Short mmCIF file of C-alpha atoms in Angstrom, two decimals:
data_model
loop_
_atom_site.label_atom_id
_atom_site.label_comp_id
_atom_site.label_asym_id
_atom_site.label_seq_id
_atom_site.Cartn_x
_atom_site.Cartn_y
_atom_site.Cartn_z
CA MET A 1 1.25 -14.92 -6.09
CA ARG A 2 0.89 -12.28 -8.76
CA ILE A 3 0.95 -8.55 -7.85
CA LYS A 4 0.30 -5.91 -10.54
CA VAL A 5 1.87 -2.50 -9.85
CA LEU A 6 -0.88 -0.09 -10.64
CA GLY A 7 1.23 2.77 -9.39
CA CYS A 8 4.37 3.23 -7.38
CA SER A 9 5.18 6.87 -7.31
CA GLY A 10 5.55 9.11 -4.33
CA GLY A 11 3.53 11.82 -6.21
CA GLU A 12 1.24 12.43 -9.15
CA PHE A 13 2.92 13.70 -12.29
CA PRO A 14 2.33 12.90 -15.97
CA GLY A 15 3.45 9.31 -16.32
CA ARG A 16 3.76 8.73 -12.62
CA LYS A 17 0.88 7.19 -10.55
CA PRO A 18 0.39 6.96 -6.77
CA SER A 19 0.48 3.70 -4.77
CA GLY A 20 -1.63 0.80 -5.70
CA PHE A 21 -0.71 -2.98 -5.75
CA LEU A 22 -3.26 -5.48 -7.11
CA LEU A 23 -3.02 -9.08 -5.96
CA ASP A 24 -4.54 -11.74 -8.20
CA ASP A 25 -6.98 -9.16 -9.56
CA LYS A 26 -9.14 -9.26 -6.43
CA ILE A 27 -7.19 -7.80 -3.47
CA LEU A 28 -5.90 -4.32 -3.65
CA PHE A 29 -3.29 -2.69 -1.30
CA ASP A 30 -3.69 1.08 -1.36
CA ALA A 31 -5.85 2.83 -3.81
CA GLY A 32 -3.83 5.75 -5.03
CA SER A 33 -4.18 4.78 -8.75
CA LEU A 34 -7.06 2.42 -8.80
CA THR A 35 -9.47 4.10 -11.23
CA LYS A 36 -6.64 5.57 -13.33
CA SER A 37 -5.16 2.16 -14.03
CA LEU A 38 -8.09 -0.28 -14.38
CA ASP A 39 -10.98 -0.34 -16.75
CA PHE A 40 -14.34 -0.92 -15.24
CA ARG A 41 -14.08 -4.67 -15.85
CA GLY A 42 -10.89 -4.71 -13.83
CA GLN A 43 -12.45 -2.42 -11.12
CA ARG A 44 -15.41 -4.87 -10.67
CA ARG A 45 -13.16 -7.71 -9.85
CA ILE A 46 -11.86 -5.99 -6.69
CA GLU A 47 -13.49 -7.25 -3.49
CA TYR A 48 -10.96 -6.20 -0.78
CA ILE A 49 -9.00 -3.11 -0.33
CA PHE A 50 -6.30 -2.98 2.35
CA ILE A 51 -5.11 0.56 3.14
CA THR A 52 -1.93 1.30 4.78
CA HIS A 53 -2.75 4.86 5.94
CA ALA A 54 -5.37 7.52 5.12
CA HIS A 55 -3.21 10.07 3.16
CA LEU A 56 -4.90 11.13 -0.16
CA ASP A 57 -2.31 9.50 -2.47
CA HIS A 58 -3.23 6.12 -1.03
CA VAL A 59 -7.12 6.42 -0.80
CA ILE A 60 -8.11 8.70 -3.67
CA GLY A 61 -9.40 5.92 -5.83
CA ILE A 62 -11.86 4.59 -3.31
CA PRO A 63 -14.66 7.25 -3.89
CA PHE A 64 -14.41 6.97 -7.63
CA LEU A 65 -14.56 3.23 -7.63
CA LEU A 66 -17.69 3.20 -5.40
CA ASP A 67 -19.32 5.76 -7.72
CA ASN A 68 -18.54 3.67 -10.77
CA ILE A 69 -20.01 0.61 -9.18
CA ILE A 70 -23.24 2.19 -8.01
CA VAL A 71 -24.03 3.99 -11.33
CA SER A 72 -23.34 0.74 -13.31
CA ASN A 73 -26.31 -1.13 -11.89
CA ILE A 74 -24.11 -4.13 -11.71
CA TRP A 75 -22.80 -3.54 -8.32
CA HIS A 76 -21.04 -5.64 -5.71
CA ARG A 77 -19.79 -5.06 -2.24
CA VAL A 78 -16.27 -3.76 -1.58
CA ASN A 79 -14.62 -4.32 1.71
CA ILE A 80 -12.15 -1.65 2.94
CA ILE A 81 -9.79 -3.19 5.46
CA ALA A 82 -7.38 -1.28 7.70
CA ILE A 83 -6.42 -0.50 11.29
CA PRO A 84 -9.28 1.40 13.08
CA GLN A 85 -7.63 4.82 12.87
CA VAL A 86 -7.47 4.57 9.14
CA VAL A 87 -10.94 3.25 8.86
CA ARG A 88 -12.37 6.15 10.92
CA ALA A 89 -10.37 8.67 8.95
CA ILE A 90 -11.88 7.48 5.62
CA GLN A 91 -15.37 7.47 7.04
CA LYS A 92 -15.04 10.86 8.68
CA ASN A 93 -13.21 12.83 6.11
CA ILE A 94 -14.12 11.24 2.69
CA LEU A 95 -17.29 9.05 2.77
CA ASN A 96 -19.07 11.64 4.99
CA ASN A 97 -21.93 13.01 2.79
CA SER A 98 -20.00 16.13 2.40
CA ILE A 99 -16.72 15.50 0.48
CA TRP A 100 -18.38 12.32 -1.08
CA PRO A 101 -21.56 10.25 -0.43
CA ASP A 102 -21.68 7.70 2.34
CA PHE A 103 -21.71 4.66 0.25
CA THR A 104 -22.27 2.39 3.24
CA ALA A 105 -25.83 3.55 2.92
CA ILE A 106 -26.15 3.42 -0.81
CA PRO A 107 -28.30 1.79 -2.38
CA ASN A 108 -29.80 1.14 1.04
CA ILE A 109 -28.92 1.61 4.71
CA GLY A 110 -27.29 -1.66 5.89
CA ASN A 111 -26.82 -2.79 2.28
CA GLY A 112 -24.26 -0.41 0.91
CA VAL A 113 -21.61 -1.01 -1.89
CA VAL A 114 -18.83 -0.64 0.70
CA GLY A 115 -18.22 -2.09 4.11
CA PHE A 116 -15.39 -1.62 6.60
CA ILE A 117 -13.31 -4.18 8.50
CA ASP A 118 -11.18 -3.07 11.50
CA LEU A 119 -7.86 -4.86 11.89
CA LYS A 120 -5.86 -5.13 15.09
CA PRO A 121 -1.97 -4.80 14.62
CA ASN A 122 -0.23 -8.23 14.62
CA ARG A 123 -3.66 -10.01 14.22
CA SER A 124 -4.07 -11.92 10.92
CA ILE A 125 -7.04 -12.08 8.63
CA LYS A 126 -7.70 -14.72 6.09
CA VAL A 127 -8.87 -13.24 2.63
CA ASP A 128 -9.35 -15.38 -0.50
CA GLY A 129 -6.57 -17.99 0.32
CA TYR A 130 -4.15 -15.42 1.70
CA THR A 131 -3.22 -14.67 5.32
CA VAL A 132 -2.77 -10.93 5.81
CA THR A 133 -1.28 -9.39 9.03
CA PRO A 134 -0.89 -5.66 9.77
CA TYR A 135 2.17 -4.39 11.53
CA ARG A 136 2.54 -0.76 12.68
CA VAL A 137 5.13 1.27 10.86
CA HIS A 138 6.38 4.73 11.64
CA HIS A 139 4.74 7.48 9.60
CA SER A 140 3.28 10.93 10.28
CA VAL A 141 -0.24 9.50 10.76
CA PRO A 142 -1.35 6.04 11.99
CA ALA A 143 -0.09 3.47 9.52
CA ALA A 144 0.47 -0.23 9.07
CA GLY A 145 2.37 -2.37 6.55
CA TYR A 146 1.11 -5.66 5.61
CA LEU A 147 2.63 -9.23 5.61
CA ILE A 148 0.83 -11.26 2.91
CA GLU A 149 1.31 -15.06 3.03
CA SER A 150 0.03 -17.49 0.41
CA GLU A 151 -1.13 -21.01 0.98
CA LYS A 152 2.27 -22.14 -0.55
CA ARG A 153 4.04 -20.16 2.33
CA LYS A 154 5.30 -17.41 0.02
CA LYS A 155 5.60 -14.17 1.88
CA VAL A 156 5.46 -10.57 0.81
CA PHE A 157 5.81 -7.53 3.09
CA TYR A 158 4.60 -4.14 1.86
CA THR A 159 5.53 -1.27 4.17
CA GLY A 160 3.45 1.49 2.80
CA ASP A 161 4.84 4.82 3.83
CA THR A 162 7.35 4.53 6.72
CA GLY A 163 10.35 6.18 8.31
CA PRO A 164 12.88 4.28 10.33
CA THR A 165 11.26 1.63 12.57
CA GLY A 166 12.75 -0.93 14.90
CA SER A 167 9.75 -2.66 16.24
CA THR A 168 8.23 -3.62 12.82
CA TRP A 169 11.44 -5.58 11.93
CA GLU A 170 11.68 -7.07 15.44
CA LYS A 171 8.20 -8.46 15.03
CA LEU A 172 9.04 -9.97 11.60
CA LYS A 173 12.33 -11.38 12.75
CA GLY A 174 12.86 -14.98 11.76
CA LYS A 175 10.16 -14.89 9.03
CA ARG A 176 11.59 -15.56 5.63
CA ILE A 177 10.19 -12.82 3.45
CA ASP A 178 10.44 -13.72 -0.22
CA CYS A 179 9.57 -10.11 -1.37
CA LEU A 180 9.85 -6.81 0.44
CA ILE A 181 8.14 -3.73 -1.15
CA ILE A 182 9.55 -0.73 0.75
CA GLU A 183 9.41 2.97 0.33
CA VAL A 184 12.20 5.47 -0.37
CA SER A 185 10.66 8.96 -0.88
CA PHE A 186 13.59 11.43 -0.61
CA PRO A 187 17.27 11.88 -1.56
CA GLU A 188 20.02 11.89 0.95
CA ARG A 189 20.20 15.69 1.24
CA MET A 190 16.60 15.73 2.38
CA GLU A 191 17.07 13.26 5.28
CA GLY A 192 15.78 15.92 7.86
CA LEU A 193 12.50 16.15 5.94
CA ALA A 194 12.23 12.48 5.55
CA LEU A 195 12.60 11.96 9.22
CA LYS A 196 10.16 14.66 10.08
CA THR A 197 7.43 13.28 7.77
CA GLY A 198 7.99 9.53 8.38
CA HIS A 199 9.77 8.53 5.15
CA LEU A 200 13.06 7.04 4.04
CA THR A 201 16.21 8.08 2.04
CA PRO A 202 18.49 5.54 0.43
CA GLY A 203 20.85 5.81 3.42
CA LEU A 204 18.03 5.30 5.80
CA LEU A 205 16.91 2.31 3.83
CA LYS A 206 20.19 0.62 4.09
CA LYS A 207 20.01 1.03 7.83
CA GLU A 208 16.54 -0.50 7.92
CA LEU A 209 17.67 -3.52 5.85
CA ALA A 210 20.48 -4.05 8.41
CA LYS A 211 17.82 -4.60 10.94
CA MET A 212 16.16 -7.40 9.05
CA ASP A 213 17.05 -11.07 9.86
CA PRO A 214 17.04 -12.62 7.37
CA LEU A 215 17.34 -10.22 4.47
CA PRO A 216 14.40 -10.68 2.07
CA GLY A 217 14.86 -12.62 -1.11
CA LYS A 218 13.85 -9.64 -3.33
CA ILE A 219 13.63 -5.95 -2.42
CA TYR A 220 11.53 -3.59 -4.53
CA VAL A 221 11.59 0.12 -3.86
CA THR A 222 8.61 2.28 -4.33
CA HIS A 223 7.20 5.76 -3.56
CA LEU A 224 10.05 7.79 -5.04
CA LYS A 225 9.17 11.53 -5.29
CA PRO A 226 9.11 12.33 -9.00
CA GLN A 227 11.02 15.57 -8.62
CA TYR A 228 14.07 13.58 -7.28
CA PHE A 229 13.68 10.31 -9.15
CA LYS A 230 17.05 10.40 -10.93
CA THR A 231 18.92 11.46 -7.82
CA ILE A 232 17.32 8.79 -5.63
CA LYS A 233 17.88 6.10 -8.37
CA GLN A 234 21.58 6.87 -8.46
CA GLU A 235 21.86 6.89 -4.67
CA LEU A 236 20.11 3.54 -4.46
CA LEU A 237 22.42 1.99 -7.10
CA GLY A 238 25.25 3.30 -5.01
CA LEU A 239 24.15 1.20 -1.99
CA GLY A 240 25.48 -1.98 -3.58
CA VAL A 241 22.54 -4.09 -2.60
CA LYS A 242 22.47 -6.66 -5.35
CA ARG A 243 18.83 -7.84 -4.80
CA LEU A 244 17.33 -4.43 -4.87
CA ARG A 245 15.47 -2.80 -7.76
CA LEU A 246 13.03 -0.02 -8.47
CA LEU A 247 9.48 -0.74 -9.30
CA LYS A 248 7.77 0.51 -12.48
CA ASP A 249 4.15 1.43 -12.98
CA GLY A 250 2.28 -1.34 -14.78
CA GLU A 251 4.78 -4.20 -14.12
CA THR A 252 3.86 -7.47 -12.49
CA ILE A 253 5.71 -9.07 -9.52
CA ARG A 254 5.56 -12.90 -9.33
CA VAL A 255 6.43 -14.45 -6.07
#
């Protein structure tokens, strides 16, 4: 399993790109930095886009990808996959013929360059040799993290944006997760804001890890707010969790 980190920032600054994780060049998890990170050849390889939630920093690449495909005259269908609330938000608020064209009907009605697949929480879907299962997480809007399992039984769990959650870890209990990609957005002094908006601080992360049984083999932290990057980094180092490290834009995770 090879996951390229297109972006792992909790905001967009020079040198910092929003969330996007590309699995084996074809399956994308969140689209915050899609067209900023891939040339058109790379964009054309993408067939499936799993979205954790409909906030702009996780979906902004979708409209530009679809536009790039349709104007190229070498188009293919892209499937956007998410829980129903996320699918409806993208359809209603972005691909609505106002903010951006409805590419489900371009080039023809019923034969658009994009399709949507609704997922039910805790129900798996098989995509290109992988089993992907959405689990609801706690955020300010409807959101789901994804458990990705390869044919060789390797498991990755990507939380997307989340605050403290007990039910998610309870459902994952007993599953040996090889790699956890989990967010930490704010420093300790901003715990109140983190809780209000459905995010984590280093201290809250430590409490979440204590709920996991067993602890994942590798723990990668993502979604740090750029303004507080150095502070959050120091606080994470202070947790003393040996298998924990920060992600970097452009790196590749191998599981």
